[in-house]
Amino acid sequence: MKKQKISDAVIRRLPRYYRYLDDLYNNNVVRISSSSLGSKMGITASQIRQDLSCFGEFGQQGYGYNVEILRTEIGSILGVDHYHKLIVVGAGNLGQALIQNFYFSKSGFTLDAAFDIDPTLIDHEINGITVHSMQALEDYVVECKPDVAVLTVPRSVAQSTMDLLVRYGVKGFWNFTNVELDSKDPGVVVENIHFADSLLTLSYRIMEH
């Protein structure tokens, strides 16, 4: 039984578990111990056991974890079998790159449509996804009820675009606008992505060596 409150640190490790287990599964590995998995991931076996215990009992003493079963269980916890509906708002360079290269379906999302204000993009397809006018956004969201919007709009309109989508009923946002977005609506979830943070972390580690 899932516990009521899971720490953000544990939640952010779950996708890593899933990614490593998925690689093991695709390489026909049947079982793995917590110490072997921890060694691959650079974390301790006790941390893995502690993290997984937040969601139930996994593995057997002396056997370890069945890779396929654990992968399926963590995937279910992460919702990869839910296939949330997703739209991309902002079909410029970054939006196009995500549409063309990111496998949304592997993470449990179905990419349905994209939106932009550029008339040269409207009604064109990018990797099979039609780009619609922003003027059609409200009707589309009300009718199709996407769960998540990927925001790749200019930072100057980031907050207003999110606020608009929240009013239309969108509850989840994957935000690439380089602006820290938040909503006063407690039912809205925002994942802010900052490429520079990762690059500066790399810079710090280089300087430390």
C-alpha positions as a LaTeX table, in Angstrom:
\begin{tabular}{lrrr}
\hline
Residue & $x$ (\AA) & $y$ (\AA) & $z$ (\AA) \\
\hline
Met1 & 0.00 & 0.00 & 0.00 \\
Lys2 & 1.38 & 3.37 & $-1.01$ \\
Lys3 & 2.16 & 5.64 & 1.90 \\
Gln4 & 0.51 & 9.03 & 2.17 \\
Lys5 & 3.58 & 11.22 & 1.84 \\
Ile6 & 6.62 & 10.39 & $-0.27$ \\
Ser7 & 9.61 & 12.71 & $-0.21$ \\
Asp8 & 10.53 & 14.60 & $-3.36$ \\
Ala9 & 14.00 & 13.02 & $-3.29$ \\
Val10 & 12.49 & 9.53 & $-3.50$ \\
Ile11 & 10.10 & 10.56 & $-6.28$ \\
Arg12 & 12.99 & 11.98 & $-8.31$ \\
Arg13 & 14.94 & 8.72 & $-7.97$ \\
Leu14 & 12.07 & 6.59 & $-9.26$ \\
Pro15 & 12.57 & 7.46 & $-12.95$ \\
Arg16 & 16.23 & 6.48 & $-12.61$ \\
Tyr17 & 15.22 & 3.11 & $-11.18$ \\
Tyr18 & 12.80 & 2.63 & $-14.04$ \\
Arg19 & 15.41 & 3.61 & $-16.66$ \\
Tyr20 & 18.03 & 1.21 & $-15.30$ \\
Leu21 & 15.53 & $-1.62$ & $-14.89$ \\
Asp22 & 14.25 & $-1.02$ & $-18.41$ \\
Asp23 & 17.80 & $-1.37$ & $-19.75$ \\
Leu24 & 18.29 & $-4.57$ & $-17.74$ \\
Tyr25 & 14.97 & $-5.96$ & $-18.97$ \\
Asn26 & 15.82 & $-5.19$ & $-22.60$ \\
Asn27 & 19.14 & $-6.99$ & $-22.07$ \\
Asn28 & 17.30 & $-10.10$ & $-20.82$ \\
Val29 & 18.48 & $-9.80$ & $-17.22$ \\
Val30 & 16.05 & $-11.78$ & $-15.06$ \\
Arg31 & 17.03 & $-10.76$ & $-11.56$ \\
Ile32 & 19.33 & $-8.35$ & $-9.76$ \\
Ser33 & 20.31 & $-7.69$ & $-6.16$ \\
Ser34 & 19.93 & $-4.32$ & $-4.50$ \\
Ser35 & 23.73 & $-4.11$ & $-4.16$ \\
Ser36 & 24.26 & $-4.76$ & $-7.89$ \\
Leu37 & 21.58 & $-2.28$ & $-8.86$ \\
Gly38 & 23.01 & 0.26 & $-6.44$ \\
Ser39 & 26.49 & $-0.22$ & $-7.86$ \\
Lys40 & 25.20 & 0.51 & $-11.37$ \\
Met41 & 23.32 & 3.60 & $-10.21$ \\
Gly42 & 25.90 & 4.96 & $-7.79$ \\
Ile43 & 23.70 & 4.72 & $-4.70$ \\
Thr44 & 23.69 & 2.36 & $-1.74$ \\
Ala45 & 21.72 & $-0.87$ & $-1.55$ \\
Ser46 & 20.10 & 0.32 & 1.68 \\
Gln47 & 18.91 & 3.50 & $-0.06$ \\
Ile48 & 17.26 & 1.40 & $-2.77$ \\
Arg49 & 15.53 & $-0.82$ & $-0.22$ \\
Gln50 & 14.42 & 2.23 & 1.77 \\
Asp51 & 13.06 & 3.98 & $-1.33$ \\
Leu52 & 11.14 & 0.94 & $-2.54$ \\
Ser53 & 9.70 & 0.26 & 0.90 \\
Cys54 & 7.74 & 3.52 & 0.54 \\
Phe55 & 5.55 & 1.74 & $-2.01$ \\
Gly56 & 5.35 & $-1.83$ & $-0.74$ \\
Glu57 & 7.37 & $-5.01$ & $-0.42$ \\
Phe58 & 9.61 & $-5.85$ & $-3.37$ \\
Gly59 & 12.18 & $-8.59$ & $-3.78$ \\
Gln60 & 13.08 & $-11.59$ & $-1.68$ \\
Gln61 & 15.99 & $-12.08$ & 0.67 \\
Gly62 & 18.63 & $-14.21$ & $-1.00$ \\
Tyr63 & 17.06 & $-13.73$ & $-4.42$ \\
Gly64 & 16.98 & $-9.99$ & $-5.02$ \\
Tyr65 & 14.53 & $-8.42$ & $-7.41$ \\
Asn66 & 12.80 & $-9.89$ & $-10.42$ \\
Val67 & 13.71 & $-7.27$ & $-13.03$ \\
Glu68 & 10.54 & $-7.57$ & $-15.10$ \\
Ile69 & 8.22 & $-7.42$ & $-12.10$ \\
Leu70 & 10.03 & $-4.51$ & $-10.43$ \\
Arg71 & 10.18 & $-2.60$ & $-13.72$ \\
Thr72 & 6.43 & $-3.10$ & $-14.17$ \\
Glu73 & 5.65 & $-2.06$ & $-10.59$ \\
Ile74 & 7.75 & 1.11 & $-10.72$ \\
Gly75 & 6.35 & 1.91 & $-14.15$ \\
Ser76 & 2.86 & 1.62 & $-12.71$ \\
Ile77 & 3.78 & 3.90 & $-9.78$ \\
Leu78 & 5.12 & 6.46 & $-12.28$ \\
Gly79 & 2.04 & 6.13 & $-14.47$ \\
Val80 & 3.77 & 4.95 & $-17.65$ \\
Asp81 & 0.73 & 2.77 & $-18.36$ \\
His82 & $-1.75$ & 5.66 & $-18.09$ \\
Tyr83 & $-0.88$ & 7.39 & $-21.38$ \\
His84 & $-1.69$ & 10.92 & $-20.31$ \\
Lys85 & $-2.70$ & 13.21 & $-23.17$ \\
Leu86 & $-0.14$ & 15.91 & $-23.91$ \\
Ile87 & 0.10 & 19.00 & $-26.13$ \\
Val88 & 3.07 & 21.18 & $-27.07$ \\
Val89 & 2.45 & 24.93 & $-26.84$ \\
Gly90 & 5.14 & 26.71 & $-28.83$ \\
Ala91 & 6.30 & 24.92 & $-31.98$ \\
Gly92 & 9.54 & 26.85 & $-32.52$ \\
Asn93 & 13.00 & 25.28 & $-32.52$ \\
Leu94 & 12.79 & 23.69 & $-29.08$ \\
Gly95 & 9.19 & 22.58 & $-29.48$ \\
Gln96 & 9.99 & 21.01 & $-32.84$ \\
Ala97 & 13.06 & 19.28 & $-31.42$ \\
Leu98 & 10.95 & 17.68 & $-28.69$ \\
Ile99 & 8.21 & 16.63 & $-31.11$ \\
Gln100 & 10.73 & 15.11 & $-33.50$ \\
Asn101 & 13.10 & 13.45 & $-31.05$ \\
Phe102 & 11.48 & 12.77 & $-27.69$ \\
Tyr103 & 9.68 & 9.43 & $-27.27$ \\
Phe104 & 6.75 & 10.62 & $-25.16$ \\
Ser105 & 5.05 & 7.22 & $-25.36$ \\
Lys106 & 7.93 & 5.53 & $-23.51$ \\
Ser107 & 7.20 & 7.79 & $-20.54$ \\
Gly108 & 3.46 & 7.16 & $-20.60$ \\
Phe109 & 2.29 & 10.17 & $-22.62$ \\
Thr110 & 0.39 & 10.50 & $-25.88$ \\
Leu111 & 1.34 & 13.59 & $-27.88$ \\
Asp112 & $-1.84$ & 14.82 & $-29.55$ \\
Ala113 & $-1.20$ & 18.28 & $-31.00$ \\
Ala114 & 0.96 & 21.41 & $-31.09$ \\
Phe115 & 0.07 & 25.10 & $-31.09$ \\
Asp116 & 1.83 & 28.23 & $-32.29$ \\
Ile117 & 1.19 & 31.80 & $-33.50$ \\
Asp118 & 3.54 & 31.56 & $-36.52$ \\
Pro119 & 1.37 & 31.40 & $-39.69$ \\
Thr120 & 4.15 & 29.53 & $-41.52$ \\
Leu121 & 3.78 & 26.64 & $-39.04$ \\
Ile122 & 0.01 & 26.51 & $-38.62$ \\
Asp123 & $-1.70$ & 23.53 & $-40.31$ \\
His124 & 1.68 & 21.92 & $-41.00$ \\
Glu125 & 2.74 & 18.58 & $-39.52$ \\
Ile126 & 5.88 & 17.91 & $-37.49$ \\
Asn127 & 6.62 & 14.21 & $-37.18$ \\
Gly128 & 2.95 & 13.48 & $-37.76$ \\
Ile129 & 1.71 & 16.08 & $-35.23$ \\
Thr130 & $-0.41$ & 18.93 & $-36.59$ \\
Val131 & 0.41 & 22.48 & $-35.53$ \\
His132 & $-2.76$ & 24.44 & $-34.76$ \\
Ser133 & $-3.32$ & 28.15 & $-34.31$ \\
Met134 & $-3.27$ & 29.47 & $-30.75$ \\
Gln135 & $-6.75$ & 30.78 & $-31.48$ \\
Ala136 & $-7.93$ & 27.16 & $-31.60$ \\
Leu137 & $-6.35$ & 26.34 & $-28.22$ \\
Glu138 & $-9.38$ & 26.89 & $-26.00$ \\
Asp139 & $-11.76$ & 24.81 & $-28.10$ \\
Tyr140 & $-9.19$ & 22.03 & $-28.43$ \\
Val141 & $-8.44$ & 21.85 & $-24.70$ \\
Val142 & $-12.12$ & 21.98 & $-23.72$ \\
Glu143 & $-12.98$ & 19.21 & $-26.17$ \\
Cys144 & $-9.94$ & 16.91 & $-25.92$ \\
Lys145 & $-9.00$ & 17.58 & $-22.28$ \\
Pro146 & $-5.20$ & 17.10 & $-22.42$ \\
Asp147 & $-3.58$ & 16.32 & $-19.07$ \\
Val148 & $-0.27$ & 18.08 & $-19.71$ \\
Ala149 & 1.02 & 21.04 & $-21.71$ \\
Val150 & 4.67 & 21.27 & $-22.73$ \\
Leu151 & 5.51 & 24.97 & $-22.63$ \\
Thr152 & 8.14 & 26.07 & $-25.15$ \\
Val153 & 6.86 & 29.62 & $-25.63$ \\
Pro154 & 8.97 & 32.79 & $-25.15$ \\
Arg155 & 9.60 & 33.58 & $-21.49$ \\
Ser156 & 7.75 & 36.90 & $-21.82$ \\
Val157 & 4.45 & 35.05 & $-22.27$ \\
Ala158 & 5.21 & 31.99 & $-20.15$ \\
Gln159 & 3.12 & 32.86 & $-17.09$ \\
Ser160 & 0.17 & 34.22 & $-19.06$ \\
Thr161 & 0.14 & 31.11 & $-21.27$ \\
Met162 & 0.13 & 28.81 & $-18.28$ \\
Asp163 & $-2.59$ & 30.84 & $-16.54$ \\
Leu164 & $-4.70$ & 30.62 & $-19.69$ \\
Leu165 & $-4.27$ & 26.85 & $-19.91$ \\
Val166 & $-5.10$ & 26.44 & $-16.22$ \\
Arg167 & $-8.36$ & 28.30 & $-16.83$ \\
Tyr168 & $-9.10$ & 25.90 & $-19.68$ \\
Gly169 & $-8.56$ & 22.95 & $-17.36$ \\
Val170 & $-4.97$ & 21.76 & $-17.93$ \\
Lys171 & $-3.46$ & 20.42 & $-14.68$ \\
Gly172 & 0.13 & 19.51 & $-15.59$ \\
Phe173 & 2.94 & 21.55 & $-17.14$ \\
Trp174 & 6.40 & 20.59 & $-18.42$ \\
Asn175 & 7.95 & 24.02 & $-18.53$ \\
Phe176 & 10.95 & 24.80 & $-20.79$ \\
Thr177 & 10.53 & 28.58 & $-20.81$ \\
Asn178 & 13.44 & 29.24 & $-18.41$ \\
Val179 & 11.01 & 31.04 & $-16.08$ \\
Glu180 & 10.11 & 29.51 & $-12.73$ \\
Leu181 & 6.37 & 29.02 & $-13.06$ \\
Asp182 & 3.88 & 28.20 & $-10.36$ \\
Ser183 & 0.13 & 28.24 & $-9.94$ \\
Lys184 & $-2.08$ & 29.27 & $-7.06$ \\
Asp185 & $-4.33$ & 26.35 & $-7.95$ \\
Pro186 & $-3.33$ & 23.46 & $-5.64$ \\
Gly187 & $-4.46$ & 20.96 & $-8.25$ \\
Val188 & $-1.90$ & 22.16 & $-10.80$ \\
Val189 & 1.55 & 20.55 & $-11.03$ \\
Val190 & 4.53 & 22.22 & $-12.72$ \\
Glu191 & 7.88 & 20.65 & $-13.56$ \\
Asn192 & 10.29 & 23.49 & $-14.35$ \\
Ile193 & 13.19 & 22.48 & $-16.60$ \\
His194 & 16.31 & 24.67 & $-16.60$ \\
Phe195 & 19.08 & 23.51 & $-18.95$ \\
Ala196 & 21.48 & 26.06 & $-17.49$ \\
Asp197 & 21.17 & 24.49 & $-14.03$ \\
Ser198 & 22.51 & 21.20 & $-15.35$ \\
Leu199 & 25.30 & 22.92 & $-17.26$ \\
Leu200 & 26.33 & 24.99 & $-14.22$ \\
Thr201 & 26.35 & 21.82 & $-12.11$ \\
Leu202 & 28.75 & 20.35 & $-14.66$ \\
Ser203 & 30.84 & 23.52 & $-14.46$ \\
Tyr204 & 31.08 & 23.21 & $-10.68$ \\
Arg205 & 32.16 & 19.58 & $-10.88$ \\
Ile206 & 34.82 & 20.41 & $-13.47$ \\
Met207 & 36.14 & 23.19 & $-11.23$ \\
Glu208 & 36.29 & 20.82 & $-8.25$ \\
His209 & 38.54 & 18.35 & $-10.08$ \\
\hline
\end{tabular}
